[in-house]
Amino acid sequence: MRLVIARCSVDYSGRLNAHLPLATRLLVHKGDGSLLVHSDGGSYKPLNWMSPPCTLVTEEPGEEEASAGVVDVWRVTHKKTGDALRVQIYEVLHDSAHELGVDPGLQKDGVEDDLQRLLAEQVSLVSEGATLVRREYPTAIGPVDLLVRDADGAAIAVEIKRRGDIDGVEQLTRYLELLGRDPHLAPVQGVFAAQEIKPQARVLAEDRGIRCLVLDYDEMKGIESGVPRLF
């Protein structure tokens, strides 16, 4: 990765045109060819950028550019669209290159597997006195996350998401239809569980007789938060 702090102006041409006037900025040229133009504000979001696949070539400034103080020109061109990012560099304040190596990627805490494991251990959140039948209970179209039985022995299918949307409700609806054909399980109740449930998904779930369960991940891990979970 190459990091350059420079006084520069930037022009983007292609599907849209954009211009950044002369200012001091951070230019990040990554190993995948992408270029990001950052200011000292705006959090993580670059002012402009070119995503891969793209190539960067340096050009000699034209006579008029040189007379205006331009010392170098970068042109980054997207290989598929032909869009171009042209950076006119007037002064380089810092220039360094660093080999970062292979990144192992982001390891998220609170992913669906973690939520499933915790809820399997705490099925009383689904229904008081409930017992776990099985995680990843198989159906003909894939496994439902949890199958539990309430205190009276009634079957409950639980679908777990980090963020619950309409697609998740539709998925659980299909599971319920298949599980309901099994005389050993029918009738099967449905619970849609997520850390956050979108209003449209909640309306659809309740219309289909599916209960919504909001999961407080911190509290399930033993960190008290006081956030209500069942609606």
PDB file of C-alpha atoms in Angstrom:
ATOM      1  CA  MET A   1       0.000   0.000   0.000  1.00  0.00           C
ATOM      2  CA  ARG A   2       1.297   3.442  -0.932  1.00  0.00           C
ATOM      3  CA  LEU A   3       0.388   6.475   1.175  1.00  0.00           C
ATOM      4  CA  VAL A   4       0.924   9.922  -0.287  1.00  0.00           C
ATOM      5  CA  ILE A   5       0.039  13.223   1.339  1.00  0.00           C
ATOM      6  CA  ALA A   6       0.040  15.883  -1.338  1.00  0.00           C
ATOM      7  CA  ARG A   7      -1.373  19.200  -2.418  1.00  0.00           C
ATOM      8  CA  CYS A   8      -3.497  18.116  -5.337  1.00  0.00           C
ATOM      9  CA  SER A   9      -6.616  18.579  -7.399  1.00  0.00           C
ATOM     10  CA  VAL A  10      -8.716  15.659  -8.634  1.00  0.00           C
ATOM     11  CA  ASP A  11     -11.026  15.187 -11.604  1.00  0.00           C
ATOM     12  CA  TYR A  12     -13.316  12.205 -12.147  1.00  0.00           C
ATOM     13  CA  SER A  13     -14.710  11.587 -15.629  1.00  0.00           C
ATOM     14  CA  GLY A  14     -17.023   8.876 -16.920  1.00  0.00           C
ATOM     15  CA  ARG A  15     -20.604   8.089 -15.977  1.00  0.00           C
ATOM     16  CA  LEU A  16     -20.429  11.298 -13.935  1.00  0.00           C
ATOM     17  CA  ASN A  17     -17.992  14.166 -13.699  1.00  0.00           C
ATOM     18  CA  ALA A  18     -16.649  15.542 -10.420  1.00  0.00           C
ATOM     19  CA  HIS A  19     -13.938  17.983  -9.419  1.00  0.00           C
ATOM     20  CA  LEU A  20     -11.959  18.465  -6.216  1.00  0.00           C
ATOM     21  CA  PRO A  21     -10.115  21.802  -6.196  1.00  0.00           C
ATOM     22  CA  LEU A  22      -6.559  22.212  -4.979  1.00  0.00           C
ATOM     23  CA  ALA A  23      -6.068  21.159  -1.339  1.00  0.00           C
ATOM     24  CA  THR A  24      -3.896  18.928   0.826  1.00  0.00           C
ATOM     25  CA  ARG A  25      -5.183  15.359   0.801  1.00  0.00           C
ATOM     26  CA  LEU A  26      -4.220  11.757   1.529  1.00  0.00           C
ATOM     27  CA  LEU A  27      -3.942   9.483  -1.520  1.00  0.00           C
ATOM     28  CA  VAL A  28      -4.179   5.753  -0.750  1.00  0.00           C
ATOM     29  CA  HIS A  29      -3.090   3.451  -3.569  1.00  0.00           C
ATOM     30  CA  LYS A  30      -3.839  -0.154  -2.607  1.00  0.00           C
ATOM     31  CA  GLY A  31      -2.333  -3.379  -3.857  1.00  0.00           C
ATOM     32  CA  ASP A  32      -5.563  -4.235  -5.716  1.00  0.00           C
ATOM     33  CA  GLY A  33      -5.038  -1.119  -7.854  1.00  0.00           C
ATOM     34  CA  SER A  34      -7.721   1.012  -6.232  1.00  0.00           C
ATOM     35  CA  LEU A  35      -7.117   4.648  -5.342  1.00  0.00           C
ATOM     36  CA  LEU A  36      -8.856   6.522  -2.549  1.00  0.00           C
ATOM     37  CA  VAL A  37      -8.707  10.271  -2.006  1.00  0.00           C
ATOM     38  CA  HIS A  38      -9.197  11.320   1.631  1.00  0.00           C
ATOM     39  CA  SER A  39      -9.455  14.627   3.447  1.00  0.00           C
ATOM     40  CA  ASP A  40      -8.945  15.189   7.161  1.00  0.00           C
ATOM     41  CA  GLY A  41     -12.687  14.836   7.777  1.00  0.00           C
ATOM     42  CA  GLY A  42     -15.663  12.781   6.738  1.00  0.00           C
ATOM     43  CA  SER A  43     -14.734   9.771   8.877  1.00  0.00           C
ATOM     44  CA  TYR A  44     -13.881   6.677   6.814  1.00  0.00           C
ATOM     45  CA  LYS A  45     -15.495   7.808   3.562  1.00  0.00           C
ATOM     46  CA  PRO A  46     -13.141   9.022   0.790  1.00  0.00           C
ATOM     47  CA  LEU A  47     -13.911  12.194  -1.155  1.00  0.00           C
ATOM     48  CA  ASN A  48     -13.459  10.247  -4.379  1.00  0.00           C
ATOM     49  CA  TRP A  49     -12.117   6.879  -5.396  1.00  0.00           C
ATOM     50  CA  MET A  50     -11.640   4.336  -8.157  1.00  0.00           C
ATOM     51  CA  SER A  51     -12.472   0.719  -7.430  1.00  0.00           C
ATOM     52  CA  PRO A  52     -10.738  -2.287  -9.010  1.00  0.00           C
ATOM     53  CA  PRO A  53     -10.204  -3.564 -11.605  1.00  0.00           C
ATOM     54  CA  CYS A  54      -8.236  -0.454 -12.508  1.00  0.00           C
ATOM     55  CA  THR A  55      -4.721   0.635 -13.384  1.00  0.00           C
ATOM     56  CA  LEU A  56      -2.658   3.647 -12.347  1.00  0.00           C
ATOM     57  CA  VAL A  57      -0.177   5.303 -14.688  1.00  0.00           C
ATOM     58  CA  THR A  58       1.834   8.463 -14.126  1.00  0.00           C
ATOM     59  CA  GLU A  59       1.976  11.175 -16.767  1.00  0.00           C
ATOM     60  CA  GLU A  60       4.151  14.193 -17.366  1.00  0.00           C
ATOM     61  CA  PRO A  61       2.181  17.379 -16.735  1.00  0.00           C
ATOM     62  CA  GLY A  62       1.368  19.435 -19.782  1.00  0.00           C
ATOM     63  CA  GLU A  63       3.083  22.736 -20.393  1.00  0.00           C
ATOM     64  CA  GLU A  64       0.178  24.737 -19.021  1.00  0.00           C
ATOM     65  CA  GLU A  65      -0.087  22.440 -15.980  1.00  0.00           C
ATOM     66  CA  ALA A  66       3.652  22.663 -15.302  1.00  0.00           C
ATOM     67  CA  SER A  67       3.550  26.430 -15.434  1.00  0.00           C
ATOM     68  CA  ALA A  68       0.730  26.330 -12.885  1.00  0.00           C
ATOM     69  CA  GLY A  69       2.899  24.288 -10.513  1.00  0.00           C
ATOM     70  CA  VAL A  70       1.840  20.696 -11.265  1.00  0.00           C
ATOM     71  CA  VAL A  71       4.804  18.334 -10.719  1.00  0.00           C
ATOM     72  CA  ASP A  72       3.135  14.991 -11.436  1.00  0.00           C
ATOM     73  CA  VAL A  73      -0.118  13.582 -12.822  1.00  0.00           C
ATOM     74  CA  TRP A  74      -1.749  10.275 -11.860  1.00  0.00           C
ATOM     75  CA  ARG A  75      -4.384   8.726 -14.082  1.00  0.00           C
ATOM     76  CA  VAL A  76      -6.370   5.778 -12.724  1.00  0.00           C
ATOM     77  CA  THR A  77      -8.597   4.101 -15.322  1.00  0.00           C
ATOM     78  CA  HIS A  78     -11.256   1.473 -14.689  1.00  0.00           C
ATOM     79  CA  LYS A  79     -10.639  -1.507 -16.961  1.00  0.00           C
ATOM     80  CA  LYS A  80     -14.315  -2.248 -17.633  1.00  0.00           C
ATOM     81  CA  THR A  81     -16.081   1.105 -17.714  1.00  0.00           C
ATOM     82  CA  GLY A  82     -13.261   3.374 -18.870  1.00  0.00           C
ATOM     83  CA  ASP A  83     -14.044   5.847 -16.081  1.00  0.00           C
ATOM     84  CA  ALA A  84     -10.943   7.814 -15.118  1.00  0.00           C
ATOM     85  CA  LEU A  85      -9.650   9.563 -12.028  1.00  0.00           C
ATOM     86  CA  ARG A  86      -6.990  12.189 -12.810  1.00  0.00           C
ATOM     87  CA  VAL A  87      -4.921  13.584  -9.956  1.00  0.00           C
ATOM     88  CA  GLN A  88      -2.805  16.702 -10.475  1.00  0.00           C
ATOM     89  CA  ILE A  89      -0.090  16.778  -7.807  1.00  0.00           C
ATOM     90  CA  TYR A  90       1.435  20.163  -6.943  1.00  0.00           C
ATOM     91  CA  GLU A  91       3.542  19.184  -3.933  1.00  0.00           C
ATOM     92  CA  VAL A  92       4.321  15.894  -2.175  1.00  0.00           C
ATOM     93  CA  LEU A  93       4.495  16.207   1.615  1.00  0.00           C
ATOM     94  CA  HIS A  94       4.820  12.503   2.390  1.00  0.00           C
ATOM     95  CA  ASP A  95       5.306   9.353   0.306  1.00  0.00           C
ATOM     96  CA  SER A  96       5.681   5.872   1.782  1.00  0.00           C
ATOM     97  CA  ALA A  97       4.934   2.277   0.786  1.00  0.00           C
ATOM     98  CA  HIS A  98       4.082  -0.567   3.156  1.00  0.00           C
ATOM     99  CA  GLU A  99       3.612  -4.320   2.657  1.00  0.00           C
ATOM    100  CA  LEU A 100       0.593  -5.286   4.736  1.00  0.00           C
ATOM    101  CA  GLY A 101       0.475  -8.986   3.826  1.00  0.00           C
ATOM    102  CA  VAL A 102      -2.659 -11.137   3.691  1.00  0.00           C
ATOM    103  CA  ASP A 103      -5.461  -9.870   5.914  1.00  0.00           C
ATOM    104  CA  PRO A 104      -7.405 -12.556   7.838  1.00  0.00           C
ATOM    105  CA  GLY A 105     -10.618 -10.573   7.456  1.00  0.00           C
ATOM    106  CA  LEU A 106     -13.111  -9.165   9.932  1.00  0.00           C
ATOM    107  CA  GLN A 107     -14.235 -11.541  12.653  1.00  0.00           C
ATOM    108  CA  LYS A 108     -17.665 -10.397  13.761  1.00  0.00           C
ATOM    109  CA  ASP A 109     -19.021 -10.849  17.244  1.00  0.00           C
ATOM    110  CA  GLY A 110     -22.745 -11.467  17.319  1.00  0.00           C
ATOM    111  CA  VAL A 111     -23.118 -13.267  14.000  1.00  0.00           C
ATOM    112  CA  GLU A 112     -26.043 -15.612  13.447  1.00  0.00           C
ATOM    113  CA  ASP A 113     -24.101 -18.705  14.591  1.00  0.00           C
ATOM    114  CA  ASP A 114     -23.356 -17.012  17.929  1.00  0.00           C
ATOM    115  CA  LEU A 115     -26.970 -15.943  18.339  1.00  0.00           C
ATOM    116  CA  GLN A 116     -28.184 -19.441  17.503  1.00  0.00           C
ATOM    117  CA  ARG A 117     -25.831 -21.040  20.027  1.00  0.00           C
ATOM    118  CA  LEU A 118     -26.801 -18.627  22.793  1.00  0.00           C
ATOM    119  CA  LEU A 119     -30.524 -18.925  22.140  1.00  0.00           C
ATOM    120  CA  ALA A 120     -30.238 -22.724  22.084  1.00  0.00           C
ATOM    121  CA  GLU A 121     -28.761 -22.464  25.574  1.00  0.00           C
ATOM    122  CA  GLN A 122     -31.476 -20.016  26.684  1.00  0.00           C
ATOM    123  CA  VAL A 123     -34.648 -21.347  25.030  1.00  0.00           C
ATOM    124  CA  SER A 124     -36.701 -19.966  27.914  1.00  0.00           C
ATOM    125  CA  LEU A 125     -36.419 -16.662  26.026  1.00  0.00           C
ATOM    126  CA  VAL A 126     -38.536 -18.253  23.303  1.00  0.00           C
ATOM    127  CA  SER A 127     -41.090 -19.652  25.725  1.00  0.00           C
ATOM    128  CA  GLU A 128     -41.006 -20.104  29.506  1.00  0.00           C
ATOM    129  CA  GLY A 129     -40.300 -23.733  30.304  1.00  0.00           C
ATOM    130  CA  ALA A 130     -39.354 -24.598  26.706  1.00  0.00           C
ATOM    131  CA  THR A 131     -36.848 -27.327  25.872  1.00  0.00           C
ATOM    132  CA  LEU A 132     -34.557 -27.620  22.861  1.00  0.00           C
ATOM    133  CA  VAL A 133     -35.300 -30.396  20.360  1.00  0.00           C
ATOM    134  CA  ARG A 134     -32.463 -29.641  17.945  1.00  0.00           C
ATOM    135  CA  ARG A 135     -30.392 -26.937  16.346  1.00  0.00           C
ATOM    136  CA  GLU A 136     -30.437 -26.889  12.532  1.00  0.00           C
ATOM    137  CA  TYR A 137     -33.562 -29.057  12.372  1.00  0.00           C
ATOM    138  CA  PRO A 138     -33.693 -30.416   8.786  1.00  0.00           C
ATOM    139  CA  THR A 139     -36.451 -29.738   6.279  1.00  0.00           C
ATOM    140  CA  ALA A 140     -36.657 -30.428   2.558  1.00  0.00           C
ATOM    141  CA  ILE A 141     -35.620 -26.832   1.776  1.00  0.00           C
ATOM    142  CA  GLY A 142     -32.932 -26.425   4.412  1.00  0.00           C
ATOM    143  CA  PRO A 143     -32.581 -26.458   8.189  1.00  0.00           C
ATOM    144  CA  VAL A 144     -34.601 -24.264  10.505  1.00  0.00           C
ATOM    145  CA  ASP A 145     -32.307 -22.710  13.118  1.00  0.00           C
ATOM    146  CA  LEU A 146     -33.988 -24.098  16.231  1.00  0.00           C
ATOM    147  CA  LEU A 147     -36.813 -26.478  16.945  1.00  0.00           C
ATOM    148  CA  VAL A 148     -38.059 -26.330  20.523  1.00  0.00           C
ATOM    149  CA  ARG A 149     -41.093 -27.505  22.464  1.00  0.00           C
ATOM    150  CA  ASP A 150     -42.887 -25.296  24.937  1.00  0.00           C
ATOM    151  CA  ALA A 151     -43.922 -26.352  28.445  1.00  0.00           C
ATOM    152  CA  ASP A 152     -47.043 -28.016  27.013  1.00  0.00           C
ATOM    153  CA  GLY A 153     -45.077 -29.908  24.359  1.00  0.00           C
ATOM    154  CA  ALA A 154     -46.105 -27.762  21.384  1.00  0.00           C
ATOM    155  CA  ALA A 155     -43.477 -27.443  18.638  1.00  0.00           C
ATOM    156  CA  ILE A 156     -41.935 -24.027  17.930  1.00  0.00           C
ATOM    157  CA  ALA A 157     -39.715 -23.308  14.910  1.00  0.00           C
ATOM    158  CA  VAL A 158     -37.286 -20.420  15.445  1.00  0.00           C
ATOM    159  CA  GLU A 159     -35.542 -18.554  12.623  1.00  0.00           C
ATOM    160  CA  ILE A 160     -32.632 -16.361  13.748  1.00  0.00           C
ATOM    161  CA  LYS A 161     -31.168 -13.337  11.947  1.00  0.00           C
ATOM    162  CA  ARG A 162     -28.876 -10.486  12.935  1.00  0.00           C
ATOM    163  CA  ARG A 163     -31.224  -8.071  11.166  1.00  0.00           C
ATOM    164  CA  GLY A 164     -34.705  -9.341  10.498  1.00  0.00           C
ATOM    165  CA  ASP A 165     -36.297  -8.349   7.210  1.00  0.00           C
ATOM    166  CA  ILE A 166     -39.155  -9.575   5.044  1.00  0.00           C
ATOM    167  CA  ASP A 167     -37.023 -12.272   3.396  1.00  0.00           C
ATOM    168  CA  GLY A 168     -36.418 -13.873   6.782  1.00  0.00           C
ATOM    169  CA  VAL A 169     -40.140 -13.947   7.524  1.00  0.00           C
ATOM    170  CA  GLU A 170     -40.798 -15.547   4.141  1.00  0.00           C
ATOM    171  CA  GLN A 171     -38.101 -18.133   4.865  1.00  0.00           C
ATOM    172  CA  LEU A 172     -39.659 -19.048   8.215  1.00  0.00           C
ATOM    173  CA  THR A 173     -43.106 -19.210   6.599  1.00  0.00           C
ATOM    174  CA  ARG A 174     -41.850 -21.863   4.171  1.00  0.00           C
ATOM    175  CA  TYR A 175     -40.315 -23.870   7.020  1.00  0.00           C
ATOM    176  CA  LEU A 176     -43.562 -23.726   8.991  1.00  0.00           C
ATOM    177  CA  GLU A 177     -45.529 -24.970   6.008  1.00  0.00           C
ATOM    178  CA  LEU A 178     -43.280 -28.014   5.630  1.00  0.00           C
ATOM    179  CA  LEU A 179     -42.971 -28.770   9.351  1.00  0.00           C
ATOM    180  CA  GLY A 180     -46.737 -28.499   9.716  1.00  0.00           C
ATOM    181  CA  ARG A 181     -47.138 -31.518   7.427  1.00  0.00           C
ATOM    182  CA  ASP A 182     -45.422 -33.717  10.016  1.00  0.00           C
ATOM    183  CA  PRO A 183     -48.159 -35.174  12.284  1.00  0.00           C
ATOM    184  CA  HIS A 184     -45.604 -35.535  15.097  1.00  0.00           C
ATOM    185  CA  LEU A 185     -44.998 -31.777  15.083  1.00  0.00           C
ATOM    186  CA  ALA A 186     -48.219 -30.133  13.885  1.00  0.00           C
ATOM    187  CA  PRO A 187     -49.375 -27.590  14.688  1.00  0.00           C
ATOM    188  CA  VAL A 188     -46.047 -25.722  14.655  1.00  0.00           C
ATOM    189  CA  GLN A 189     -45.706 -22.203  16.008  1.00  0.00           C
ATOM    190  CA  GLY A 190     -43.197 -19.767  14.540  1.00  0.00           C
ATOM    191  CA  VAL A 191     -40.817 -17.319  16.235  1.00  0.00           C
ATOM    192  CA  PHE A 192     -38.770 -14.826  14.229  1.00  0.00           C
ATOM    193  CA  ALA A 193     -35.742 -13.804  16.313  1.00  0.00           C
ATOM    194  CA  ALA A 194     -33.222 -11.068  15.494  1.00  0.00           C
ATOM    195  CA  GLN A 195     -31.169  -8.306  17.072  1.00  0.00           C
ATOM    196  CA  GLU A 196     -33.175  -5.839  15.023  1.00  0.00           C
ATOM    197  CA  ILE A 197     -36.471  -6.428  13.205  1.00  0.00           C
ATOM    198  CA  LYS A 198     -37.582  -4.047  10.481  1.00  0.00           C
ATOM    199  CA  PRO A 199     -41.121  -2.642  10.861  1.00  0.00           C
ATOM    200  CA  GLN A 200     -42.314  -4.177   7.572  1.00  0.00           C
ATOM    201  CA  ALA A 201     -41.018  -7.586   8.641  1.00  0.00           C
ATOM    202  CA  ARG A 202     -42.757  -7.294  12.004  1.00  0.00           C
ATOM    203  CA  VAL A 203     -46.083  -6.446  10.356  1.00  0.00           C
ATOM    204  CA  LEU A 204     -45.799  -9.390   7.955  1.00  0.00           C
ATOM    205  CA  ALA A 205     -44.788 -11.799  10.720  1.00  0.00           C
ATOM    206  CA  GLU A 206     -47.638 -10.803  13.010  1.00  0.00           C
ATOM    207  CA  ASP A 207     -50.089 -11.025  10.117  1.00  0.00           C
ATOM    208  CA  ARG A 208     -49.016 -14.652   9.665  1.00  0.00           C
ATOM    209  CA  GLY A 209     -49.235 -15.485  13.330  1.00  0.00           C
ATOM    210  CA  ILE A 210     -45.461 -15.484  13.840  1.00  0.00           C
ATOM    211  CA  ARG A 211     -44.118 -14.009  17.072  1.00  0.00           C
ATOM    212  CA  CYS A 212     -41.178 -11.597  16.951  1.00  0.00           C
ATOM    213  CA  LEU A 213     -38.337 -11.907  19.445  1.00  0.00           C
ATOM    214  CA  VAL A 214     -35.724  -9.146  19.697  1.00  0.00           C
ATOM    215  CA  LEU A 215     -32.417 -10.564  20.923  1.00  0.00           C
ATOM    216  CA  ASP A 216     -30.148  -8.547  23.199  1.00  0.00           C
ATOM    217  CA  TYR A 217     -26.786 -10.102  22.396  1.00  0.00           C
ATOM    218  CA  ASP A 218     -24.901  -8.476  25.288  1.00  0.00           C
ATOM    219  CA  GLU A 219     -27.475  -9.585  27.830  1.00  0.00           C
ATOM    220  CA  MET A 220     -27.492 -13.109  26.397  1.00  0.00           C
ATOM    221  CA  LYS A 221     -23.723 -13.178  26.927  1.00  0.00           C
ATOM    222  CA  GLY A 222     -24.255 -12.120  30.538  1.00  0.00           C
ATOM    223  CA  ILE A 223     -23.828  -8.361  30.152  1.00  0.00           C
ATOM    224  CA  GLU A 224     -26.930  -6.778  31.636  1.00  0.00           C
ATOM    225  CA  SER A 225     -28.486  -4.082  29.429  1.00  0.00           C
ATOM    226  CA  GLY A 226     -32.138  -3.948  30.431  1.00  0.00           C
ATOM    227  CA  VAL A 227     -33.403  -3.896  26.843  1.00  0.00           C
ATOM    228  CA  PRO A 228     -36.786  -5.677  26.457  1.00  0.00           C
ATOM    229  CA  ARG A 229     -36.667  -8.548  23.972  1.00  0.00           C
ATOM    230  CA  LEU A 230     -40.110 -10.093  23.416  1.00  0.00           C
ATOM    231  CA  PHE A 231     -42.897  -8.203  21.656  1.00  0.00           C
TER     232      PHE A 231
END
